[in-house]
Short mmCIF file of C-alpha atoms in Angstrom, two decimals:
data_model
loop_
_atom_site.label_atom_id
_atom_site.label_comp_id
_atom_site.label_asym_id
_atom_site.label_seq_id
_atom_site.Cartn_x
_atom_site.Cartn_y
_atom_site.Cartn_z
CA MET N 1 22.98 85.18 -39.57
CA SER N 2 25.80 82.80 -40.28
CA GLY N 3 29.52 82.51 -40.80
CA ARG N 4 31.54 85.59 -40.11
CA VAL N 5 29.55 88.24 -38.32
CA ARG N 6 30.50 91.73 -37.30
CA LEU N 7 29.27 93.21 -34.07
CA ALA N 8 29.34 96.80 -35.17
CA ALA N 9 29.36 98.49 -31.81
CA VAL N 10 32.19 96.37 -30.51
CA THR N 11 34.28 97.90 -33.26
CA LEU N 12 34.32 100.91 -31.02
CA LEU N 13 36.33 98.89 -28.57
CA ALA N 14 38.96 98.18 -31.16
CA LEU N 15 39.24 101.83 -31.99
CA ALA N 16 39.81 102.56 -28.34
CA LEU N 17 42.42 99.83 -27.96
CA VAL N 18 45.95 101.14 -27.79
CA LEU N 19 47.91 98.67 -29.85
CA PRO N 20 51.39 97.89 -28.59
CA SER N 21 54.06 100.21 -29.77
CA GLY N 22 56.92 98.48 -31.46
CA SER N 23 54.80 95.54 -32.56
CA PRO N 24 56.65 92.55 -34.05
CA THR N 25 58.69 93.42 -37.08
CA LEU N 26 57.07 91.74 -40.05
CA ALA N 27 60.42 90.89 -41.60
CA GLN N 28 61.43 88.82 -38.59
CA ALA N 29 60.52 85.15 -38.73
CA PRO N 30 59.09 83.90 -35.45
CA ARG N 31 61.43 81.61 -33.56
CA THR N 32 60.23 78.38 -32.01
CA GLY N 33 61.32 77.48 -28.51
CA GLY N 34 61.96 79.17 -25.22
CA THR N 35 60.02 79.87 -22.06
CA LEU N 36 57.93 82.92 -21.31
CA VAL N 37 57.93 83.72 -17.61
CA TYR N 38 54.96 85.99 -17.03
CA GLY N 39 54.86 87.68 -13.64
CA ILE N 40 51.45 88.70 -12.33
CA ARG N 41 50.31 90.39 -9.15
CA GLN N 42 47.47 88.10 -8.20
CA GLU N 43 47.40 84.33 -8.18
CA PRO N 44 44.96 82.89 -10.73
CA SER N 45 42.04 81.74 -8.63
CA THR N 46 41.38 78.63 -10.70
CA THR N 47 42.24 76.73 -13.86
CA ASP N 48 38.58 75.88 -14.46
CA PRO N 49 36.94 78.29 -16.94
CA HIS N 50 33.51 77.62 -15.53
CA GLY N 51 34.27 78.23 -11.88
CA SER N 52 36.06 81.56 -11.78
CA ALA N 53 34.84 85.06 -11.03
CA ALA N 54 38.34 86.50 -11.18
CA ALA N 55 39.61 87.99 -14.43
CA VAL N 56 43.19 87.13 -13.55
CA ALA N 57 42.41 83.44 -14.04
CA GLN N 58 41.78 84.13 -17.71
CA ARG N 59 45.57 84.51 -18.20
CA VAL N 60 45.90 80.73 -17.92
CA VAL N 61 42.39 79.67 -18.93
CA ALA N 62 42.59 81.44 -22.30
CA ALA N 63 45.81 79.56 -23.11
CA MET N 64 44.48 76.10 -22.23
CA TYR N 65 40.92 76.19 -23.54
CA ASP N 66 39.31 77.00 -26.87
CA SER N 67 35.91 78.58 -27.36
CA LEU N 68 33.27 78.06 -30.01
CA VAL N 69 33.96 81.38 -31.75
CA PHE N 70 36.61 84.10 -31.54
CA MET N 71 35.99 87.82 -31.40
CA THR N 72 38.75 90.09 -32.68
CA PRO N 73 39.51 93.50 -31.16
CA ARG N 74 37.67 94.91 -34.20
CA GLY N 75 34.47 93.14 -33.19
CA GLN N 76 34.57 90.50 -35.90
CA PHE N 77 33.48 86.98 -35.01
CA LEU N 78 35.69 84.28 -36.52
CA PRO N 79 35.24 80.50 -36.67
CA TRP N 80 37.14 78.56 -34.01
CA LEU N 81 35.84 75.29 -32.60
CA ALA N 82 32.71 76.07 -34.58
CA GLU N 83 33.28 76.27 -38.32
CA SER N 84 29.99 78.09 -38.85
CA TRP N 85 26.83 79.02 -36.99
CA GLN N 86 23.26 80.12 -37.49
CA VAL N 87 21.05 82.17 -35.20
CA THR N 88 17.26 82.30 -35.33
CA PRO N 89 15.77 85.80 -35.83
CA ASP N 90 14.52 85.88 -32.23
CA ALA N 91 18.03 84.97 -30.94
CA LYS N 92 16.65 82.02 -29.00
CA VAL N 93 18.41 79.18 -30.87
CA TYR N 94 22.06 79.02 -31.97
CA THR N 95 23.22 76.13 -34.17
CA PHE N 96 26.95 75.44 -34.39
CA LYS N 97 28.67 73.26 -37.00
CA LEU N 98 31.84 72.01 -35.32
CA ARG N 99 35.33 71.13 -36.47
CA ARG N 100 35.98 67.42 -36.82
CA ASP N 101 39.74 67.41 -36.21
CA VAL N 102 40.04 68.71 -32.65
CA LYS N 103 41.25 66.68 -29.71
CA PHE N 104 41.46 67.55 -26.05
CA HIS N 105 44.82 67.35 -24.31
CA ASP N 106 43.88 63.92 -22.92
CA GLY N 107 43.44 62.57 -26.45
CA THR N 108 39.65 62.39 -26.35
CA PRO N 109 37.73 63.90 -29.27
CA PHE N 110 35.98 67.26 -29.23
CA ASN N 111 32.39 66.98 -30.44
CA ALA N 112 28.83 68.20 -29.91
CA ALA N 113 28.50 66.10 -26.77
CA ALA N 114 31.43 68.03 -25.27
CA VAL N 115 29.68 71.33 -26.03
CA LYS N 116 26.50 70.13 -24.35
CA PHE N 117 28.46 68.79 -21.38
CA SER N 118 30.32 72.07 -20.88
CA LEU N 119 27.24 74.31 -21.06
CA ASP N 120 25.18 72.00 -18.84
CA ARG N 121 28.05 71.90 -16.37
CA ILE N 122 28.02 75.71 -16.01
CA ILE N 123 24.43 75.74 -14.76
CA ASP N 124 24.99 72.80 -12.42
CA PRO N 125 24.97 74.28 -8.88
CA ALA N 126 27.82 71.93 -7.98
CA THR N 127 30.10 73.91 -10.31
CA LYS N 128 29.49 77.07 -8.25
CA SER N 129 29.88 79.17 -11.36
CA THR N 130 29.68 82.94 -11.11
CA SER N 131 31.02 84.70 -14.21
CA ALA N 132 30.33 81.80 -16.60
CA ILE N 133 26.74 81.30 -15.48
CA ALA N 134 26.10 85.04 -15.79
CA ALA N 135 27.52 84.95 -19.33
CA LEU N 136 25.30 82.01 -20.24
CA GLY N 137 22.14 84.02 -19.58
CA PRO N 138 18.73 82.33 -19.92
CA TYR N 139 20.25 79.03 -21.07
CA ASP N 140 17.81 76.17 -21.38
CA HIS N 141 19.49 73.19 -22.98
CA THR N 142 21.66 71.94 -25.83
CA ASP N 143 20.65 69.38 -28.42
CA VAL N 144 23.29 67.09 -29.90
CA VAL N 145 21.94 67.11 -33.45
CA ASP N 146 24.78 64.86 -34.61
CA ASP N 147 28.39 64.32 -33.58
CA PHE N 148 29.45 67.66 -34.97
CA THR N 149 26.33 69.81 -34.73
CA ALA N 150 25.23 71.40 -31.43
CA ARG N 151 22.02 73.39 -31.11
CA VAL N 152 21.86 75.69 -28.07
CA HIS N 153 18.41 76.76 -26.83
CA PHE N 154 17.57 79.68 -24.56
CA LYS N 155 14.40 80.26 -22.58
CA ASP N 156 14.27 83.82 -23.88
CA SER N 157 15.92 85.75 -26.66
CA TYR N 158 19.56 86.15 -25.76
CA ALA N 159 21.36 88.49 -28.11
CA PRO N 160 24.70 88.63 -26.19
CA PHE N 161 25.34 84.88 -26.49
CA LEU N 162 27.70 84.96 -29.46
CA TYR N 163 30.00 87.30 -27.56
CA ALA N 164 29.68 85.17 -24.44
CA ALA N 165 30.58 82.08 -26.47
CA SER N 166 33.83 83.78 -27.51
CA THR N 167 35.03 84.33 -23.94
CA PRO N 168 37.29 82.04 -21.92
CA TYR N 169 34.47 81.72 -19.38
CA LEU N 170 32.59 79.48 -21.82
CA GLY N 171 35.68 77.50 -22.87
CA ILE N 172 35.01 73.86 -23.71
CA VAL N 173 36.33 71.28 -21.24
CA SER N 174 37.07 67.59 -21.68
CA PRO N 175 34.07 65.66 -20.33
CA THR N 176 36.29 62.65 -19.71
CA ALA N 177 38.67 64.65 -17.52
CA VAL N 178 35.87 66.33 -15.55
CA LYS N 179 34.22 62.97 -14.82
CA LYS N 180 37.55 61.44 -13.85
CA TRP N 181 38.77 64.16 -11.51
CA GLY N 182 35.56 65.69 -10.13
CA VAL N 183 36.31 68.56 -7.75
CA ASP N 184 40.03 68.00 -8.38
CA PHE N 185 39.62 69.01 -12.03
CA ILE N 186 41.27 72.34 -11.19
CA LYS N 187 44.44 70.33 -10.41
CA HIS N 188 44.15 68.38 -13.67
CA PRO N 189 42.56 70.81 -16.16
CA VAL N 190 42.08 69.56 -19.70
CA GLY N 191 41.04 71.71 -22.65
CA SER N 192 42.00 71.79 -26.32
CA GLY N 193 44.01 75.04 -26.40
CA PRO N 194 47.52 75.74 -27.68
CA PHE N 195 49.03 75.10 -24.24
CA LYS N 196 48.55 72.15 -21.88
CA PHE N 197 48.60 72.18 -18.12
CA ASP N 198 51.91 70.97 -16.72
CA SER N 199 52.09 71.79 -13.04
CA MET N 200 50.89 74.10 -10.30
CA VAL N 201 52.63 75.34 -7.18
CA PRO N 202 49.99 77.19 -5.12
CA ALA N 203 50.78 80.84 -4.51
CA ASP N 204 53.83 80.54 -6.77
CA ASN N 205 53.24 79.46 -10.37
CA ILE N 206 51.19 77.62 -12.97
CA THR N 207 53.21 76.11 -15.79
CA MET N 208 51.85 75.22 -19.22
CA VAL N 209 53.62 73.50 -22.12
CA ARG N 210 53.03 73.64 -25.85
CA ASN N 211 50.32 71.39 -27.29
CA PRO N 212 52.17 69.82 -30.24
CA GLU N 213 48.90 68.72 -31.89
CA TYR N 214 47.42 72.20 -32.07
CA HIS N 215 46.42 73.37 -35.53
CA TRP N 216 42.93 74.84 -35.08
CA PRO N 217 43.39 78.52 -34.12
CA PRO N 218 40.83 81.12 -35.17
CA LYS N 219 41.45 81.76 -38.85
CA GLY N 220 42.45 85.24 -39.91
CA PHE N 221 43.64 86.78 -36.64
CA PHE N 222 46.91 85.14 -35.57
CA THR N 223 49.97 84.82 -37.80
CA ASN N 224 50.61 81.30 -36.50
CA THR N 225 48.56 78.37 -37.80
CA GLY N 226 50.23 75.43 -36.07
CA PRO N 227 51.55 74.66 -32.58
CA ALA N 228 52.51 77.68 -30.46
CA TYR N 229 56.03 79.06 -30.82
CA LEU N 230 56.85 78.92 -27.11
CA ASP N 231 57.87 75.65 -25.46
CA LYS N 232 56.53 76.71 -22.12
CA ILE N 233 54.73 79.47 -20.23
CA VAL N 234 55.26 79.97 -16.52
CA VAL N 235 52.64 82.27 -14.99
CA LYS N 236 54.33 83.33 -11.80
CA THR N 237 52.56 85.08 -8.94
CA ILE N 238 54.58 88.05 -7.69
CA PRO N 239 52.36 90.18 -5.42
CA GLU N 240 55.04 92.65 -4.37
CA THR N 241 55.31 95.42 -6.94
CA SER N 242 58.99 96.23 -6.43
CA THR N 243 59.86 92.54 -6.69
CA ARG N 244 57.81 92.24 -9.87
CA ILE N 245 59.70 95.12 -11.45
CA ALA N 246 63.03 93.71 -10.26
CA THR N 247 62.35 90.37 -11.94
CA LEU N 248 61.75 92.11 -15.26
CA GLU N 249 64.95 94.08 -14.89
CA ASN N 250 67.11 91.09 -13.95
CA GLY N 251 65.57 88.82 -16.59
CA GLU N 252 63.89 86.41 -14.19
CA THR N 253 60.65 87.29 -15.98
CA ASN N 254 60.14 88.23 -19.63
CA ALA N 255 56.93 90.11 -18.99
CA ILE N 256 54.98 91.43 -16.02
CA GLU N 257 51.41 92.54 -15.40
CA PRO N 258 50.45 95.01 -14.22
CA VAL N 259 53.27 97.49 -14.38
CA PRO N 260 52.93 99.67 -11.27
CA GLU N 261 51.71 103.08 -12.34
CA LYS N 262 54.71 104.82 -10.79
CA ASN N 263 57.06 102.77 -13.00
CA VAL N 264 55.31 103.25 -16.35
CA ALA N 265 57.17 106.37 -17.46
CA ALA N 266 60.62 105.05 -16.52
CA LEU N 267 60.10 101.70 -18.25
CA ALA N 268 58.73 103.35 -21.37
CA ARG N 269 61.89 105.47 -21.63
CA ASP N 270 64.23 102.47 -21.31
CA LYS N 271 65.06 100.80 -24.64
CA ARG N 272 65.25 97.38 -22.99
CA TYR N 273 61.51 97.36 -22.33
CA ARG N 274 58.16 98.30 -23.77
CA VAL N 275 54.93 99.05 -21.94
CA LEU N 276 51.81 97.78 -23.69
CA LYS N 277 48.67 99.68 -22.70
CA ALA N 278 45.11 98.58 -23.48
CA PRO N 279 41.84 100.04 -22.12
CA TYR N 280 39.54 97.65 -20.31
CA PRO N 281 35.89 97.53 -21.38
CA GLY N 282 33.17 96.84 -18.84
CA ALA N 283 32.75 98.23 -15.35
CA PRO N 284 35.46 100.62 -14.15
CA ARG N 285 37.18 100.20 -10.85
CA LEU N 286 34.28 100.90 -8.53
CA VAL N 287 33.00 100.33 -5.03
CA PHE N 288 29.61 98.72 -4.54
CA LEU N 289 27.36 100.22 -1.87
CA ASN N 290 25.23 97.60 -0.15
CA VAL N 291 21.60 98.81 -0.13
CA LYS N 292 20.56 96.17 2.39
CA LYS N 293 22.88 96.98 5.27
CA PHE N 294 22.87 99.95 7.65
CA PRO N 295 23.91 102.72 7.04
CA THR N 296 24.25 102.33 3.24
CA ASP N 297 20.60 101.31 3.16
CA ASP N 298 20.05 105.09 3.40
CA LEU N 299 19.95 106.66 -0.08
CA ALA N 300 21.22 109.96 1.32
CA VAL N 301 24.33 108.23 2.66
CA ARG N 302 25.01 106.55 -0.68
CA ARG N 303 24.59 109.78 -2.62
CA ALA N 304 26.80 111.61 -0.12
CA VAL N 305 29.54 109.02 -0.74
CA LEU N 306 29.45 109.81 -4.45
CA TYR N 307 29.63 113.57 -3.92
CA ALA N 308 32.41 113.26 -1.33
CA PHE N 309 34.89 111.36 -3.50
CA ASN N 310 37.43 113.14 -5.72
CA GLN N 311 38.36 110.79 -8.57
CA GLU N 312 40.64 113.32 -10.26
CA GLN N 313 42.76 113.67 -7.14
CA MET N 314 42.98 109.91 -6.73
CA VAL N 315 44.14 109.37 -10.32
CA ARG N 316 46.68 112.17 -10.00
CA THR N 317 48.16 111.27 -6.62
CA LEU N 318 47.84 107.49 -6.45
CA LEU N 319 47.93 106.48 -10.12
CA PHE N 320 50.38 108.97 -11.67
CA SER N 321 47.69 109.95 -14.19
CA VAL N 322 48.19 106.65 -16.03
CA HIS N 323 44.47 105.85 -15.80
CA THR N 324 41.47 108.20 -16.06
CA PRO N 325 38.81 109.25 -13.51
CA ALA N 326 35.58 107.22 -13.71
CA LYS N 327 32.16 108.76 -13.27
CA THR N 328 29.88 106.21 -14.92
CA PRO N 329 28.93 102.52 -14.52
CA LEU N 330 30.69 101.58 -17.82
CA THR N 331 34.14 102.58 -19.03
CA PRO N 332 34.58 104.74 -22.16
CA ALA N 333 35.91 101.61 -23.94
CA SER N 334 32.54 99.91 -23.51
CA VAL N 335 29.66 99.54 -25.91
CA GLY N 336 26.81 101.66 -24.50
CA TYR N 337 29.01 104.04 -22.49
CA ASP N 338 26.97 107.12 -21.57
CA LYS N 339 29.19 110.19 -21.28
CA SER N 340 26.26 112.37 -20.18
CA LEU N 341 26.24 110.69 -16.75
CA ALA N 342 29.78 111.84 -16.00
CA SER N 343 28.51 115.16 -14.63
CA MET N 344 25.82 113.65 -12.37
CA TYR N 345 27.95 113.56 -9.20
CA PRO N 346 30.66 116.24 -9.35
CA TYR N 347 33.11 116.34 -6.48
CA ASP N 348 31.25 118.46 -3.94
CA PRO N 349 31.95 117.69 -0.25
CA GLU N 350 29.66 120.52 0.86
CA LYS N 351 26.80 118.93 -1.05
CA ALA N 352 27.63 115.61 0.64
CA LYS N 353 27.49 117.25 4.08
CA SER N 354 24.21 118.96 3.21
CA LEU N 355 22.60 115.67 2.15
CA LEU N 356 23.66 114.03 5.39
CA GLU N 357 22.38 116.93 7.50
CA GLU N 358 19.01 116.84 5.73
CA ALA N 359 18.80 113.11 6.42
CA GLY N 360 19.39 113.64 10.15
CA TRP N 361 23.07 112.68 10.37
CA ARG N 362 24.71 115.03 12.91
CA ALA N 363 28.43 115.34 13.58
CA GLY N 364 29.53 113.76 16.89
CA ALA N 365 32.32 114.89 19.19
CA ASP N 366 34.97 113.16 17.06
CA GLY N 367 33.50 114.41 13.79
CA ILE N 368 31.85 111.13 12.87
CA ARG N 369 28.16 111.59 12.24
CA VAL N 370 25.48 109.96 14.35
CA LYS N 371 21.79 109.29 13.80
CA GLY N 372 19.46 107.69 16.30
CA GLY N 373 22.42 106.81 18.46
CA ARG N 374 24.18 104.92 15.67
CA ARG N 375 27.48 106.06 14.16
CA LEU N 376 28.02 106.45 10.43
CA VAL N 377 30.55 103.64 10.08
CA LEU N 378 31.04 101.80 6.78
CA ASP N 379 32.71 98.40 6.59
CA GLU N 380 34.78 98.00 3.41
CA PHE N 381 35.80 94.42 2.61
CA ILE N 382 38.96 93.97 0.54
CA ILE N 383 41.39 91.20 -0.33
CA GLY N 384 44.82 92.17 0.89
CA ASN N 385 47.96 92.64 -1.22
CA ILE N 386 46.31 92.79 -4.63
CA GLY N 387 46.37 96.55 -5.04
CA LEU N 388 43.17 97.36 -3.15
CA ASP N 389 44.69 98.69 0.05
CA GLU N 390 45.75 102.16 -1.12
CA PRO N 391 42.48 103.02 -2.93
CA ALA N 392 40.58 101.88 0.18
CA GLN N 393 42.73 104.11 2.38
CA PHE N 394 42.23 107.03 -0.02
CA LEU N 395 38.44 106.55 0.15
CA GLN N 396 38.70 106.28 3.92
CA GLY N 397 40.39 109.68 4.10
CA GLN N 398 37.95 111.42 1.78
CA LEU N 399 34.84 110.12 3.51
CA ARG N 400 36.29 111.04 6.91
CA ASP N 401 36.24 114.66 5.75
CA VAL N 402 32.43 114.62 5.52
CA GLY N 403 31.89 112.69 8.76
CA MET N 404 31.92 109.06 7.65
CA GLN N 405 34.19 106.43 9.17
CA VAL N 406 35.40 103.63 6.90
CA GLU N 407 36.60 100.44 8.57
CA ILE N 408 38.85 98.56 6.13
CA LYS N 409 38.63 94.82 6.64
CA SER N 410 41.37 93.00 4.74
CA MET N 411 40.81 89.29 4.45
CA ALA N 412 41.67 86.13 2.53
CA ARG N 413 39.81 85.50 -0.71
CA ALA N 414 37.53 82.74 0.61
CA ALA N 415 36.42 84.75 3.63
CA TRP N 416 35.98 87.82 1.44
CA TYR N 417 33.65 85.98 -0.95
CA GLU N 418 31.67 84.49 1.90
CA GLY N 419 31.22 87.86 3.58
CA ILE N 420 30.17 89.86 0.53
CA ASN N 421 27.89 87.11 -0.75
CA LYS N 422 26.09 87.19 2.60
CA GLY N 423 25.96 90.98 2.47
CA ASP N 424 28.02 91.65 5.59
CA HIS N 425 29.78 94.59 3.93
CA ASN N 426 28.81 98.21 3.26
CA LEU N 427 31.46 98.76 0.63
CA VAL N 428 33.28 96.33 -1.62
CA PRO N 429 35.51 97.08 -4.63
CA LEU N 430 34.95 95.42 -7.97
CA PHE N 431 36.48 95.49 -11.41
CA TYR N 432 34.47 93.60 -14.05
CA ILE N 433 35.91 93.29 -17.53
CA TYR N 434 33.43 92.37 -20.26
CA ALA N 435 33.00 93.56 -23.82
CA ASP N 436 29.20 93.45 -23.90
CA PRO N 437 26.97 95.79 -21.84
CA ASP N 438 25.00 92.76 -20.69
CA LEU N 439 27.51 92.69 -17.84
CA LEU N 440 25.16 95.19 -16.17
CA ARG N 441 22.67 92.35 -15.77
CA GLY N 442 25.29 90.36 -13.90
CA LEU N 443 25.94 93.25 -11.53
CA TYR N 444 22.49 94.70 -10.86
CA HIS N 445 19.75 92.14 -11.61
CA THR N 446 17.91 90.62 -8.67
CA GLY N 447 18.47 87.16 -10.09
CA ASN N 448 22.23 87.57 -9.80
CA ILE N 449 22.37 88.12 -6.07
CA PRO N 450 24.88 87.37 -4.57
CA PHE N 451 27.12 88.37 -7.52
CA ASN N 452 25.09 91.57 -7.46
CA TRP N 453 27.12 92.89 -4.52
CA SER N 454 25.08 96.04 -4.01
CA HIS N 455 22.32 93.49 -3.26
CA VAL N 456 19.86 95.70 -5.10
CA SER N 457 16.47 94.33 -6.06
CA ASP N 458 14.62 96.85 -8.19
CA ALA N 459 11.74 95.87 -10.46
CA GLY N 460 12.46 98.67 -12.95
CA LEU N 461 16.11 97.72 -13.27
CA ASP N 462 15.25 94.05 -13.67
CA ARG N 463 12.69 94.85 -16.37
CA ASP N 464 15.13 96.95 -18.39
CA LEU N 465 17.98 94.47 -18.06
CA GLU N 466 15.74 91.64 -19.22
CA GLU N 467 14.39 93.68 -22.13
CA ALA N 468 17.94 94.51 -23.24
CA TYR N 469 19.23 90.98 -23.48
CA LYS N 470 16.08 89.84 -25.25
CA THR N 471 16.48 92.51 -27.94
CA PRO N 472 18.38 91.10 -30.95
CA ALA N 473 19.40 94.46 -32.49
CA LEU N 474 22.36 96.02 -30.71
CA SER N 475 21.27 99.49 -31.83
CA LYS N 476 18.04 99.00 -29.86
CA ARG N 477 19.80 97.52 -26.84
CA ILE N 478 22.07 100.51 -26.29
CA PRO N 479 19.32 103.03 -25.31
CA ILE N 480 18.03 100.50 -22.78
CA TYR N 481 21.46 100.13 -21.24
CA LYS N 482 21.72 103.91 -20.98
CA ARG N 483 18.48 103.87 -18.96
CA VAL N 484 19.97 101.21 -16.73
CA GLN N 485 23.14 103.22 -16.14
CA ALA N 486 21.11 106.31 -15.24
CA LYS N 487 19.12 104.27 -12.73
CA VAL N 488 22.29 102.82 -11.21
CA MET N 489 23.64 106.32 -10.69
CA ASP N 490 20.33 107.71 -9.40
CA LEU N 491 20.15 104.97 -6.77
CA ALA N 492 23.87 105.45 -6.04
CA LEU N 493 24.49 101.70 -6.18
CA ALA N 494 28.19 102.08 -6.90
CA LEU N 495 30.96 104.65 -6.60
CA PRO N 496 33.01 104.69 -9.85
CA LEU N 497 36.71 105.23 -9.10
CA TYR N 498 38.79 105.09 -12.27
CA ASN N 499 38.94 103.67 -15.79
CA GLU N 500 41.83 101.27 -15.91
CA PHE N 501 44.26 100.29 -18.65
CA ASN N 502 45.96 96.94 -18.70
CA LEU N 503 49.67 97.74 -18.37
CA VAL N 504 52.00 94.97 -19.50
CA GLY N 505 55.74 95.45 -19.32
CA ILE N 506 57.79 93.25 -21.63
CA ARG N 507 61.44 92.87 -22.47
CA THR N 508 62.08 93.84 -26.08
CA GLU N 509 63.03 90.28 -27.04
CA VAL N 510 59.42 89.25 -26.48
CA LYS N 511 57.49 89.50 -29.74
CA GLY N 512 53.97 88.89 -30.92
CA MET N 513 51.94 89.67 -27.82
CA VAL N 514 48.47 90.97 -28.68
CA PHE N 515 45.29 91.59 -26.72
CA ASP N 516 41.79 90.26 -27.02
CA PRO N 517 38.72 92.59 -26.91
CA THR N 518 38.82 92.57 -23.12
CA ALA N 519 42.48 93.69 -23.05
CA TYR N 520 43.74 90.28 -21.89
CA PRO N 521 47.11 89.23 -23.35
CA LEU N 522 47.15 86.32 -25.79
CA PHE N 523 50.21 84.07 -25.84
CA TYR N 524 49.63 81.93 -28.93
CA ASP N 525 51.66 84.18 -31.29
CA VAL N 526 54.32 85.09 -28.73
CA TRP N 527 57.92 84.21 -29.49
CA ILE N 528 61.26 85.19 -28.04
CA GLU N 529 63.97 86.72 -30.16
CA LYS N 530 67.39 85.16 -29.69
CA LYS N 531 69.97 87.70 -28.53
#
């Protein structure tokens, strides 16, 4: 297969995508200049595309780095840094013909050696990659065929690679800059994207400026073909929701993400603003249950957790019905979503109590169940002030009703990662956005522990996940992924909470904002109307 390729099933994602109402008026000519101040809840964890597990980092990474190919919300692959590509029938070898006119922000040329350097860097343990290394799958090596031809080899068939190559996680970095700065590359990031790194104030903002040399966007998706319209983008961290809303109202920011659910209706009614809403593909908001730590090593406990939780009530009371209840390991916006699993664990607290009784868990004097002298206490690890506190408290209340005690342990990001990677938790929330069902391999395959935060190691799951990514035809992969999802639910490895939409509030003078297939905003076409 070569040139432009359609990934048919991903088209389903585009159909599910809610395009922004009041999109840019075609008659209006985009205006060059101005600064977009984009307020976000959570600080981007890194500027390095290869080192991040956090989706929020993609807000800056996607603006500074280019990828080999581009996937549209309609599932069409377009040339980007690669002008064309060929894939062997067994999906083990991908050959990319590269553009010859691309330069990194430091002035060094983009070429096949840079592709090889970037992919090799992801699998280097020193990079400590999580999301990128999962996306790279069974990578083996890259051959530099000539200056502008890179041939990527995999140890096994790897059908999801073209999608992976379109994501910011596999963005191409400047080898010169990485070698110069080493571990400090995150303070001096260098890609080839439409915006260049300017400055960073930790816990406050990351500022990017227009790359005046840029003229190599994906062809056929954006209206722009040259340098970005905006002079500058300031991605400003504003954790407090009321403050974030206030900055949009007073003009300190032009756009904010996410819009708090309680403010969606009011903003949508106000003619000064618009709320853009896009459904995330991938894993819903969920809570992993650690199968290796007492008491969630007990299958009855895990299944009781799933029966005891009322997603509908949570969406209604905490989320103002902006999002939808989740009952499955993949969201409805995902390729391979299996609706039939939604009825597997209906809200049934009496069933939860019955399972616990049958497993020997008896209610103690304070209502918390006890077995063999040990209390049914679950440690939930969260990062504070990024929107996880209230859902954790809601879960705490619901599980208390069936005799489980949840201890919420709020911690800094570094300590949180260290704890869950070691498996010190019983419960940990996760939200994994990815437009290919191969994300299930990242979450549940033995080889991906510790990123597999349920710490499950199941030979049947591993076998199915490996078979799926080795199967070139997407139509044949989907039934395998449905088997995987059924197994995940049967083992009660995760508690699905809700299917989330990306909610971006913008002032009406902001034009041209669109979303990629993973519902991330793209800034290349954005411009600001002069009032």
